PDB file of C-alpha atoms in Angstrom:
ATOM      1  CA  UNK J  29     -28.643  74.979 172.808  1.00 59.00           C
ATOM      2  CA  UNK J  30     -31.038  73.807 175.488  1.00 68.00           C
ATOM      3  CA  UNK J  31     -30.175  70.678 177.353  1.00 93.00           C
ATOM      4  CA  UNK J  32     -29.290  68.924 180.546  1.00 96.00           C
ATOM      5  CA  UNK J  33     -25.712  68.559 181.729  1.00 96.00           C
ATOM      6  CA  UNK J  34     -24.257  66.185 184.243  1.00 97.00           C
ATOM      7  CA  UNK J  35     -20.776  66.384 185.673  1.00 95.00           C
ATOM      8  CA  UNK J  36     -18.387  64.820 186.121  1.00 95.00           C
ATOM      9  CA  UNK J  37     -18.640  61.997 183.621  1.00 95.00           C
ATOM     10  CA  UNK J  38     -16.470  59.726 185.775  1.00 96.00           C
ATOM     11  CA  UNK J  39     -16.012  59.969 189.535  1.00 95.00           C
ATOM     12  CA  UNK J  40     -13.963  57.927 191.937  1.00 93.00           C
ATOM     13  CA  UNK J  41     -14.762  57.916 195.613  1.00 90.00           C
ATOM     14  CA  UNK J  42     -12.892  56.546 198.549  1.00 90.00           C
ATOM     15  CA  UNK J  43     -14.868  54.631 201.094  1.00 87.00           C
ATOM     16  CA  UNK J  44     -16.280  56.909 203.767  1.00 87.00           C
ATOM     17  CA  UNK J  45     -16.346  59.993 201.553  1.00 91.00           C
ATOM     18  CA  UNK J  46     -19.316  62.021 200.472  1.00 94.00           C
ATOM     19  CA  UNK J  47     -19.423  63.060 196.825  1.00 95.00           C
ATOM     20  CA  UNK J  48     -21.760  65.385 194.949  1.00 97.00           C
ATOM     21  CA  UNK J  49     -22.946  64.854 191.404  1.00 97.00           C
ATOM     22  CA  UNK J  50     -23.997  67.913 189.445  1.00 98.00           C
ATOM     23  CA  UNK J  51     -27.085  68.211 187.243  1.00 98.00           C
ATOM     24  CA  UNK J  52     -27.991  71.439 185.449  1.00 98.00           C
ATOM     25  CA  UNK J  53     -30.714  72.101 182.883  1.00 97.00           C
ATOM     26  CA  UNK J  54     -31.654  75.154 180.840  1.00 96.00           C
ATOM     27  CA  UNK J  55     -34.884  73.737 179.470  1.00 93.00           C
ATOM     28  CA  UNK J  56     -37.040  75.599 181.998  1.00 92.00           C
ATOM     29  CA  UNK J  57     -38.389  72.265 183.217  1.00 91.00           C
ATOM     30  CA  UNK J  58     -40.068  72.051 186.594  1.00 89.00           C
ATOM     31  CA  UNK J  59     -39.431  68.345 187.192  1.00 90.00           C
ATOM     32  CA  UNK J  60     -35.986  66.888 187.799  1.00 93.00           C
ATOM     33  CA  UNK J  61     -35.176  63.307 188.700  1.00 94.00           C
ATOM     34  CA  UNK J  62     -32.210  61.193 189.753  1.00 97.00           C
ATOM     35  CA  UNK J  63     -31.966  57.542 188.746  1.00 96.00           C
ATOM     36  CA  UNK J  64     -29.445  54.861 189.515  1.00 96.00           C
ATOM     37  CA  UNK J  65     -28.598  52.163 186.980  1.00 95.00           C
ATOM     38  CA  UNK J  66     -26.583  49.051 187.750  1.00 92.00           C
ATOM     39  CA  UNK J  67     -25.023  46.956 184.942  1.00 85.00           C
ATOM     40  CA  UNK J  68     -27.669  45.274 182.827  1.00 79.00           C
ATOM     41  CA  UNK J  69     -30.421  46.664 185.027  1.00 83.00           C
ATOM     42  CA  UNK J  70     -33.233  49.166 184.734  1.00 87.00           C
ATOM     43  CA  UNK J  71     -33.597  52.641 186.190  1.00 92.00           C
ATOM     44  CA  UNK J  72     -34.260  52.972 189.899  1.00 92.00           C
ATOM     45  CA  UNK J  73     -35.563  56.279 191.209  1.00 92.00           C
ATOM     46  CA  UNK J  74     -33.516  57.910 193.957  1.00 96.00           C
ATOM     47  CA  UNK J  75     -35.103  61.351 194.427  1.00 95.00           C
ATOM     48  CA  UNK J  76     -37.332  63.618 192.402  1.00 92.00           C
ATOM     49  CA  UNK J  77     -38.398  67.236 192.523  1.00 92.00           C
ATOM     50  CA  UNK J  78     -41.423  68.873 190.962  1.00 88.00           C
ATOM     51  CA  UNK J  79     -40.688  72.432 192.042  1.00 89.00           C
ATOM     52  CA  UNK J  80     -37.985  74.566 193.598  1.00 93.00           C
ATOM     53  CA  UNK J  81     -37.376  73.949 197.310  1.00 95.00           C
ATOM     54  CA  UNK J  82     -39.365  70.728 197.249  1.00 93.00           C
ATOM     55  CA  UNK J  83     -38.338  67.125 196.608  1.00 95.00           C
ATOM     56  CA  UNK J  84     -39.522  63.606 197.386  1.00 92.00           C
ATOM     57  CA  UNK J  85     -37.800  60.332 198.090  1.00 94.00           C
ATOM     58  CA  UNK J  86     -37.894  57.727 195.381  1.00 91.00           C
ATOM     59  CA  UNK J  87     -37.579  53.985 195.777  1.00 90.00           C
ATOM     60  CA  UNK J  88     -33.929  53.867 196.895  1.00 94.00           C
ATOM     61  CA  UNK J  89     -33.279  57.176 198.702  1.00 97.00           C
ATOM     62  CA  UNK J  90     -31.301  55.759 201.628  1.00 96.00           C
ATOM     63  CA  UNK J  91     -27.713  57.005 201.619  1.00 96.00           C
ATOM     64  CA  UNK J  92     -28.453  59.866 199.228  1.00 98.00           C
ATOM     65  CA  UNK J  93     -29.429  63.514 199.651  1.00 98.00           C
ATOM     66  CA  UNK J  94     -30.519  66.275 197.256  1.00 98.00           C
ATOM     67  CA  UNK J  95     -31.334  69.967 197.168  1.00 98.00           C
ATOM     68  CA  UNK J  96     -33.390  72.094 194.786  1.00 97.00           C
ATOM     69  CA  UNK J  97     -32.511  75.697 195.518  1.00 97.00           C
ATOM     70  CA  UNK J  98     -32.733  76.744 191.879  1.00 97.00           C
ATOM     71  CA  UNK J  99     -34.995  75.568 189.100  1.00 95.00           C
ATOM     72  CA  UNK J 100     -31.998  74.815 186.916  1.00 97.00           C
ATOM     73  CA  UNK J 101     -30.030  72.722 189.383  1.00 98.00           C
ATOM     74  CA  UNK J 102     -30.620  69.446 191.230  1.00 98.00           C
ATOM     75  CA  UNK J 103     -27.372  68.135 192.764  1.00 98.00           C
ATOM     76  CA  UNK J 104     -27.186  64.651 194.254  1.00 98.00           C
ATOM     77  CA  UNK J 105     -24.918  63.831 197.194  1.00 97.00           C
ATOM     78  CA  UNK J 106     -23.880  60.232 197.665  1.00 96.00           C
ATOM     79  CA  UNK J 107     -23.096  59.941 201.347  1.00 95.00           C
ATOM     80  CA  UNK J 108     -20.892  57.503 203.209  1.00 90.00           C
ATOM     81  CA  UNK J 109     -24.091  55.845 204.410  1.00 89.00           C
ATOM     82  CA  UNK J 110     -24.660  54.442 200.912  1.00 90.00           C
ATOM     83  CA  UNK J 111     -22.987  51.058 201.222  1.00 87.00           C
ATOM     84  CA  UNK J 112     -22.841  50.150 197.550  1.00 91.00           C
ATOM     85  CA  UNK J 113     -22.570  53.383 195.582  1.00 94.00           C
ATOM     86  CA  UNK J 114     -20.748  52.080 192.511  1.00 95.00           C
ATOM     87  CA  UNK J 115     -23.224  52.630 189.663  1.00 96.00           C
ATOM     88  CA  UNK J 116     -24.223  54.790 186.704  1.00 97.00           C
ATOM     89  CA  UNK J 117     -26.221  57.835 187.822  1.00 98.00           C
ATOM     90  CA  UNK J 118     -28.637  59.539 185.470  1.00 97.00           C
ATOM     91  CA  UNK J 119     -30.352  62.875 185.896  1.00 97.00           C
ATOM     92  CA  UNK J 120     -33.487  63.706 183.924  1.00 95.00           C
ATOM     93  CA  UNK J 121     -35.785  66.672 183.525  1.00 93.00           C
ATOM     94  CA  UNK J 122     -39.187  67.212 181.918  1.00 85.00           C
ATOM     95  CA  UNK J 123     -42.224  69.459 182.031  1.00 80.00           C
ATOM     96  CA  UNK J 124     -44.507  67.040 183.838  1.00 68.00           C
ATOM     97  CA  UNK J 125     -45.302  63.329 183.767  1.00 57.00           C
ATOM     98  CA  UNK J 126     -48.985  63.762 182.919  1.00 62.00           C
ATOM     99  CA  UNK J 127     -48.632  66.343 180.200  1.00 65.00           C
ATOM    100  CA  UNK J 128     -49.204  65.470 176.582  1.00 60.00           C
ATOM    101  CA  UNK J 129     -46.238  65.925 174.286  1.00 60.00           C
ATOM    102  CA  UNK J 130     -43.791  65.691 177.136  1.00 74.00           C
ATOM    103  CA  UNK J 131     -40.572  63.729 177.194  1.00 85.00           C
ATOM    104  CA  UNK J 132     -37.807  63.181 179.707  1.00 89.00           C
ATOM    105  CA  UNK J 133     -34.415  64.560 178.759  1.00 93.00           C
ATOM    106  CA  UNK J 134     -31.495  62.693 180.275  1.00 96.00           C
ATOM    107  CA  UNK J 135     -28.009  63.892 181.015  1.00 97.00           C
ATOM    108  CA  UNK J 136     -24.993  61.941 179.797  1.00 96.00           C
ATOM    109  CA  UNK J 137     -24.691  60.265 183.181  1.00 97.00           C
ATOM    110  CA  UNK J 138     -22.015  60.028 185.859  1.00 97.00           C
ATOM    111  CA  UNK J 139     -20.233  56.760 186.408  1.00 96.00           C
ATOM    112  CA  UNK J 140     -19.279  56.531 190.091  1.00 96.00           C
ATOM    113  CA  UNK J 141     -16.734  54.002 191.305  1.00 95.00           C
ATOM    114  CA  UNK J 142     -15.685  53.356 194.885  1.00 90.00           C
ATOM    115  CA  UNK J 143     -11.964  52.697 195.192  1.00 86.00           C
TER     116      UNK J 143
ATOM    117  CA  UNK M  14     -48.446  49.381 194.494  1.00 62.00           C
ATOM    118  CA  UNK M  15     -48.242  50.245 190.844  1.00 65.00           C
ATOM    119  CA  UNK M  16     -45.859  48.182 188.780  1.00 80.00           C
ATOM    120  CA  UNK M  17     -44.647  48.458 185.227  1.00 87.00           C
ATOM    121  CA  UNK M  18     -43.486  45.080 183.990  1.00 91.00           C
ATOM    122  CA  UNK M  19     -41.502  44.629 180.806  1.00 95.00           C
ATOM    123  CA  UNK M  20     -40.756  41.407 178.922  1.00 96.00           C
ATOM    124  CA  UNK M  21     -38.600  39.851 177.744  1.00 96.00           C
ATOM    125  CA  UNK M  22     -35.638  40.910 179.822  1.00 94.00           C
ATOM    126  CA  UNK M  23     -33.219  40.011 177.074  1.00 95.00           C
ATOM    127  CA  UNK M  24     -33.444  39.046 173.413  1.00 97.00           C
ATOM    128  CA  UNK M  25     -30.769  38.081 170.950  1.00 97.00           C
ATOM    129  CA  UNK M  26     -31.872  38.071 167.283  1.00 98.00           C
ATOM    130  CA  UNK M  27     -30.304  37.528 163.905  1.00 98.00           C
ATOM    131  CA  UNK M  28     -30.064  40.655 161.787  1.00 98.00           C
ATOM    132  CA  UNK M  29     -33.197  40.905 159.671  1.00 98.00           C
ATOM    133  CA  UNK M  30     -35.443  39.183 162.206  1.00 98.00           C
ATOM    134  CA  UNK M  31     -38.261  41.007 163.932  1.00 98.00           C
ATOM    135  CA  UNK M  32     -38.272  41.969 167.601  1.00 98.00           C
ATOM    136  CA  UNK M  33     -41.031  42.835 170.060  1.00 98.00           C
ATOM    137  CA  UNK M  34     -40.958  44.040 173.650  1.00 98.00           C
ATOM    138  CA  UNK M  35     -44.045  44.227 175.838  1.00 98.00           C
ATOM    139  CA  UNK M  36     -44.915  46.527 178.692  1.00 97.00           C
ATOM    140  CA  UNK M  37     -47.701  45.867 181.215  1.00 96.00           C
ATOM    141  CA  UNK M  38     -48.926  48.120 183.984  1.00 92.00           C
ATOM    142  CA  UNK M  39     -50.935  47.050 187.009  1.00 89.00           C
ATOM    143  CA  UNK M  40     -52.968  50.257 186.683  1.00 89.00           C
ATOM    144  CA  UNK M  41     -54.383  52.348 183.864  1.00 90.00           C
ATOM    145  CA  UNK M  42     -51.881  54.824 182.454  1.00 89.00           C
ATOM    146  CA  UNK M  43     -52.688  58.306 181.209  1.00 87.00           C
ATOM    147  CA  UNK M  44     -49.828  57.945 178.755  1.00 90.00           C
ATOM    148  CA  UNK M  45     -46.861  55.723 178.060  1.00 93.00           C
ATOM    149  CA  UNK M  46     -43.430  56.617 176.783  1.00 93.00           C
ATOM    150  CA  UNK M  47     -40.684  54.575 175.164  1.00 97.00           C
ATOM    151  CA  UNK M  48     -36.939  55.215 175.433  1.00 97.00           C
ATOM    152  CA  UNK M  49     -33.850  53.663 173.881  1.00 98.00           C
ATOM    153  CA  UNK M  50     -30.486  53.448 175.607  1.00 97.00           C
ATOM    154  CA  UNK M  51     -27.488  52.538 173.503  1.00 96.00           C
ATOM    155  CA  UNK M  52     -24.678  50.623 175.254  1.00 93.00           C
ATOM    156  CA  UNK M  53     -22.718  53.085 177.385  1.00 90.00           C
ATOM    157  CA  UNK M  54     -25.179  55.870 176.667  1.00 94.00           C
ATOM    158  CA  UNK M  55     -28.165  57.514 178.257  1.00 95.00           C
ATOM    159  CA  UNK M  56     -31.865  56.903 177.560  1.00 96.00           C
ATOM    160  CA  UNK M  57     -33.265  58.844 174.637  1.00 96.00           C
ATOM    161  CA  UNK M  58     -36.958  59.510 174.152  1.00 94.00           C
ATOM    162  CA  UNK M  59     -38.577  57.680 171.249  1.00 97.00           C
ATOM    163  CA  UNK M  60     -42.294  58.352 171.509  1.00 95.00           C
ATOM    164  CA  UNK M  61     -45.285  59.039 173.748  1.00 93.00           C
ATOM    165  CA  UNK M  62     -48.672  57.321 173.331  1.00 94.00           C
ATOM    166  CA  UNK M  63     -51.756  58.875 174.858  1.00 92.00           C
ATOM    167  CA  UNK M  64     -54.945  57.497 173.297  1.00 95.00           C
ATOM    168  CA  UNK M  65     -56.514  54.108 173.880  1.00 96.00           C
ATOM    169  CA  UNK M  66     -55.641  51.748 171.023  1.00 97.00           C
ATOM    170  CA  UNK M  67     -53.181  54.213 169.545  1.00 97.00           C
ATOM    171  CA  UNK M  68     -50.653  52.953 167.000  1.00 98.00           C
ATOM    172  CA  UNK M  69     -47.685  55.016 165.876  1.00 98.00           C
ATOM    173  CA  UNK M  70     -44.885  54.188 163.473  1.00 98.00           C
ATOM    174  CA  UNK M  71     -41.355  55.453 163.134  1.00 97.00           C
ATOM    175  CA  UNK M  72     -39.770  53.826 160.092  1.00 97.00           C
ATOM    176  CA  UNK M  73     -39.259  50.178 161.161  1.00 98.00           C
ATOM    177  CA  UNK M  74     -40.585  50.755 164.696  1.00 98.00           C
ATOM    178  CA  UNK M  75     -44.267  50.303 165.538  1.00 98.00           C
ATOM    179  CA  UNK M  76     -45.659  51.334 168.916  1.00 98.00           C
ATOM    180  CA  UNK M  77     -49.039  50.300 170.271  1.00 98.00           C
ATOM    181  CA  UNK M  78     -51.042  51.356 173.313  1.00 98.00           C
ATOM    182  CA  UNK M  79     -53.642  48.875 174.488  1.00 97.00           C
ATOM    183  CA  UNK M  80     -57.367  49.534 174.514  1.00 96.00           C
ATOM    184  CA  UNK M  81     -57.443  49.471 178.312  1.00 95.00           C
ATOM    185  CA  UNK M  82     -54.341  51.678 178.474  1.00 94.00           C
ATOM    186  CA  UNK M  83     -52.595  49.148 180.677  1.00 94.00           C
ATOM    187  CA  UNK M  84     -50.232  47.619 178.145  1.00 96.00           C
ATOM    188  CA  UNK M  85     -48.042  48.653 175.277  1.00 98.00           C
ATOM    189  CA  UNK M  86     -45.664  47.132 172.774  1.00 98.00           C
ATOM    190  CA  UNK M  87     -42.742  48.121 170.607  1.00 98.00           C
ATOM    191  CA  UNK M  88     -42.150  46.094 167.458  1.00 98.00           C
ATOM    192  CA  UNK M  89     -39.072  46.426 165.265  1.00 98.00           C
ATOM    193  CA  UNK M  90     -39.292  44.994 161.759  1.00 98.00           C
ATOM    194  CA  UNK M  91     -36.148  43.584 160.166  1.00 98.00           C
ATOM    195  CA  UNK M  92     -33.704  44.462 162.908  1.00 98.00           C
ATOM    196  CA  UNK M  93     -30.379  46.061 162.108  1.00 98.00           C
ATOM    197  CA  UNK M  94     -27.183  46.267 164.150  1.00 97.00           C
ATOM    198  CA  UNK M  95     -28.001  49.909 164.880  1.00 97.00           C
ATOM    199  CA  UNK M  96     -31.044  48.737 166.847  1.00 98.00           C
ATOM    200  CA  UNK M  97     -28.937  47.259 169.654  1.00 98.00           C
ATOM    201  CA  UNK M  98     -29.543  48.695 173.078  1.00 97.00           C
ATOM    202  CA  UNK M  99     -32.014  48.623 175.911  1.00 96.00           C
ATOM    203  CA  UNK M 100     -35.603  49.660 175.323  1.00 97.00           C
ATOM    204  CA  UNK M 101     -37.569  51.047 178.266  1.00 96.00           C
ATOM    205  CA  UNK M 102     -41.219  51.859 178.673  1.00 96.00           C
ATOM    206  CA  UNK M 103     -42.303  54.439 181.261  1.00 92.00           C
ATOM    207  CA  UNK M 104     -45.562  55.750 182.635  1.00 88.00           C
ATOM    208  CA  UNK M 105     -46.835  58.188 185.281  1.00 83.00           C
ATOM    209  CA  UNK M 106     -47.223  56.807 188.777  1.00 77.00           C
ATOM    210  CA  UNK M 107     -50.902  56.726 189.651  1.00 66.00           C
ATOM    211  CA  UNK M 108     -50.564  58.539 192.969  1.00 66.00           C
ATOM    212  CA  UNK M 109     -48.253  61.344 192.080  1.00 63.00           C
ATOM    213  CA  UNK M 110     -46.010  62.876 189.538  1.00 67.00           C
ATOM    214  CA  UNK M 111     -43.123  60.480 189.325  1.00 76.00           C
ATOM    215  CA  UNK M 112     -42.274  58.609 186.163  1.00 82.00           C
ATOM    216  CA  UNK M 113     -42.069  54.841 186.597  1.00 85.00           C
ATOM    217  CA  UNK M 114     -39.788  52.889 184.265  1.00 90.00           C
ATOM    218  CA  UNK M 115     -40.023  49.262 183.286  1.00 91.00           C
ATOM    219  CA  UNK M 116     -36.912  47.137 183.808  1.00 92.00           C
ATOM    220  CA  UNK M 117     -36.061  47.341 180.117  1.00 95.00           C
ATOM    221  CA  UNK M 118     -35.451  44.831 177.337  1.00 96.00           C
ATOM    222  CA  UNK M 119     -31.879  44.371 176.171  1.00 96.00           C
ATOM    223  CA  UNK M 120     -31.692  43.747 172.433  1.00 97.00           C
ATOM    224  CA  UNK M 121     -28.633  42.233 170.801  1.00 97.00           C
ATOM    225  CA  UNK M 122     -28.451  41.766 167.025  1.00 98.00           C
ATOM    226  CA  UNK M 123     -26.149  39.230 165.362  1.00 96.00           C
ATOM    227  CA  UNK M 124     -24.906  40.208 161.920  1.00 92.00           C
TER     228      UNK M 124
END
């Protein structure tokens, strides 16, 4: 079945550590996005990529890094520079924001907690 | 810059009552999408509206896209407990290819 997979579902990080969240899709989508969601809040865009080997900063990119070496994969690294990383992280993919009959597919999310 | 505003932020209704959430953009949108996120879950696509003045229905849900393509609404008739969750609207950013989400409306239904 086609879909988008995030792992792990839960992640605990010690202060000062970098951690990497995985996002893989087999939908052949060009666009992949990372969002952060805090309790009771909306979705804030961290990074997005429209094509392999290219990505752009979103609204809250500080303290995060990404890579897009393969079309199927868009991992997110939460670095030690991110001062408040505890949140729910969502990865999404879709064909293109301006296309008709397009929709964003979201992964199940990764809940990151700093301990 | 472009903003997508969504109201209300939160609504608590009695089961059987109607519910409406509104989405307003500061710029004209080529299309607008609606998503539902159940508590503890991830957003799931509901619908995309493309045409000016478009109205689409999905059972008890009615979606509208304004004539100027700058606002949209989602109306739920006779809410049920299965409707609980957060409803988001989203539209393309005017200067590029990123998808901009509204802040969402949290719906709680009392049985």
